[in-house]
Coordinates of C-alpha atoms in Angstrom, one line a residue:
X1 CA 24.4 11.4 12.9
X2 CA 23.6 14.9 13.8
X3 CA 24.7 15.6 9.9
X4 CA 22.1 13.1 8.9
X5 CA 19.3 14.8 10.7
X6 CA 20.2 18.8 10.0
X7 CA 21.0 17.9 6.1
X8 CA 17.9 15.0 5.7
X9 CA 15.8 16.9 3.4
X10 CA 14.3 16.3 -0.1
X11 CA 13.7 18.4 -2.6
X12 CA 11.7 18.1 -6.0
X13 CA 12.1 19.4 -9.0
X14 CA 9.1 19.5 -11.4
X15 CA 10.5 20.0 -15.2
X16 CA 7.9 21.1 -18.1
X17 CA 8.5 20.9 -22.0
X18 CA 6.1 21.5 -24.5
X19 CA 7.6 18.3 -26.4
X20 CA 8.6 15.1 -25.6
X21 CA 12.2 15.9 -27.2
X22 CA 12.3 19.3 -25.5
X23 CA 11.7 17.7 -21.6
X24 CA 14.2 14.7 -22.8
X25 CA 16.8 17.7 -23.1
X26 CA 16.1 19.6 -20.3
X27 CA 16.1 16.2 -18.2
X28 CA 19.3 15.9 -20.1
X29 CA 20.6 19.0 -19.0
X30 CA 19.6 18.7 -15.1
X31 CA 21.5 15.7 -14.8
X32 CA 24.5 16.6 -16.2
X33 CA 24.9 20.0 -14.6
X34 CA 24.3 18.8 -11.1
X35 CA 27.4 18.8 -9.1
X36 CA 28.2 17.3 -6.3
X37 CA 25.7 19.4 -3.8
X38 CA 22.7 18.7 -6.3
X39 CA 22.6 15.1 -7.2
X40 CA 19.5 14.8 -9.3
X41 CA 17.8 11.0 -9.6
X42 CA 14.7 9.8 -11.2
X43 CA 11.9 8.9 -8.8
X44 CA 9.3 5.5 -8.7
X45 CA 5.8 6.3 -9.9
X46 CA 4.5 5.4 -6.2
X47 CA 7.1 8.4 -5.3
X48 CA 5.8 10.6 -8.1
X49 CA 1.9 9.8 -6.6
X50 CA 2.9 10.1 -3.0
X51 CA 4.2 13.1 -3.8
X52 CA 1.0 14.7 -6.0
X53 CA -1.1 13.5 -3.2
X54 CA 0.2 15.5 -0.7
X55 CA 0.6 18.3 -2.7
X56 CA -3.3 18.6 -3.1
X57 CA -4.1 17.3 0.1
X58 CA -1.6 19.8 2.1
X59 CA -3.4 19.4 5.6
X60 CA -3.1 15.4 5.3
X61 CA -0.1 13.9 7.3
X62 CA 1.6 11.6 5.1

C-alpha cells in the first residue's frame, strides 16, 4: 500500500514530428525502448483534453 502511494505518479510525454511518418517512428521508438521502469501507453482523447486543460488553466483544481 505505502508503495502504491510513494510511486502513484503520472508522467506525460508530449512527442513532436514534422510528419506524420516521422511522429509514427518516434511513437515507434518510445514504445519499444521503454523498459520495464518506463512503460509507455497511449492515452483516451478525454485523457489527452483533461490533460490540455489543466495545463492552460494551471490554478484550476482538476
Amino acid at each position: 500500500m505505502i508503495q502504491k502511494q510513494i510511486y502513484n505518479s503520472e508522467f506525460i510525454l508530449f512527442l513532436y514530428g514534422k510528419t506524420v511518418k516521422e511522429l509514427d517512428d518516434l511513437v515507434s521508438k518510445v514504445m519499444s525502448y521503454g523498459n520495464q521502469d518506463f512503460v509507455p501507453k497511449v492515452i483516451s482523447r478525454s485523457k489527452k483534453e483533461q490533460i490540455l486543460e489543466q495545463i492552460n488553466n494551471m490554478n484550476e483544481k482538476i
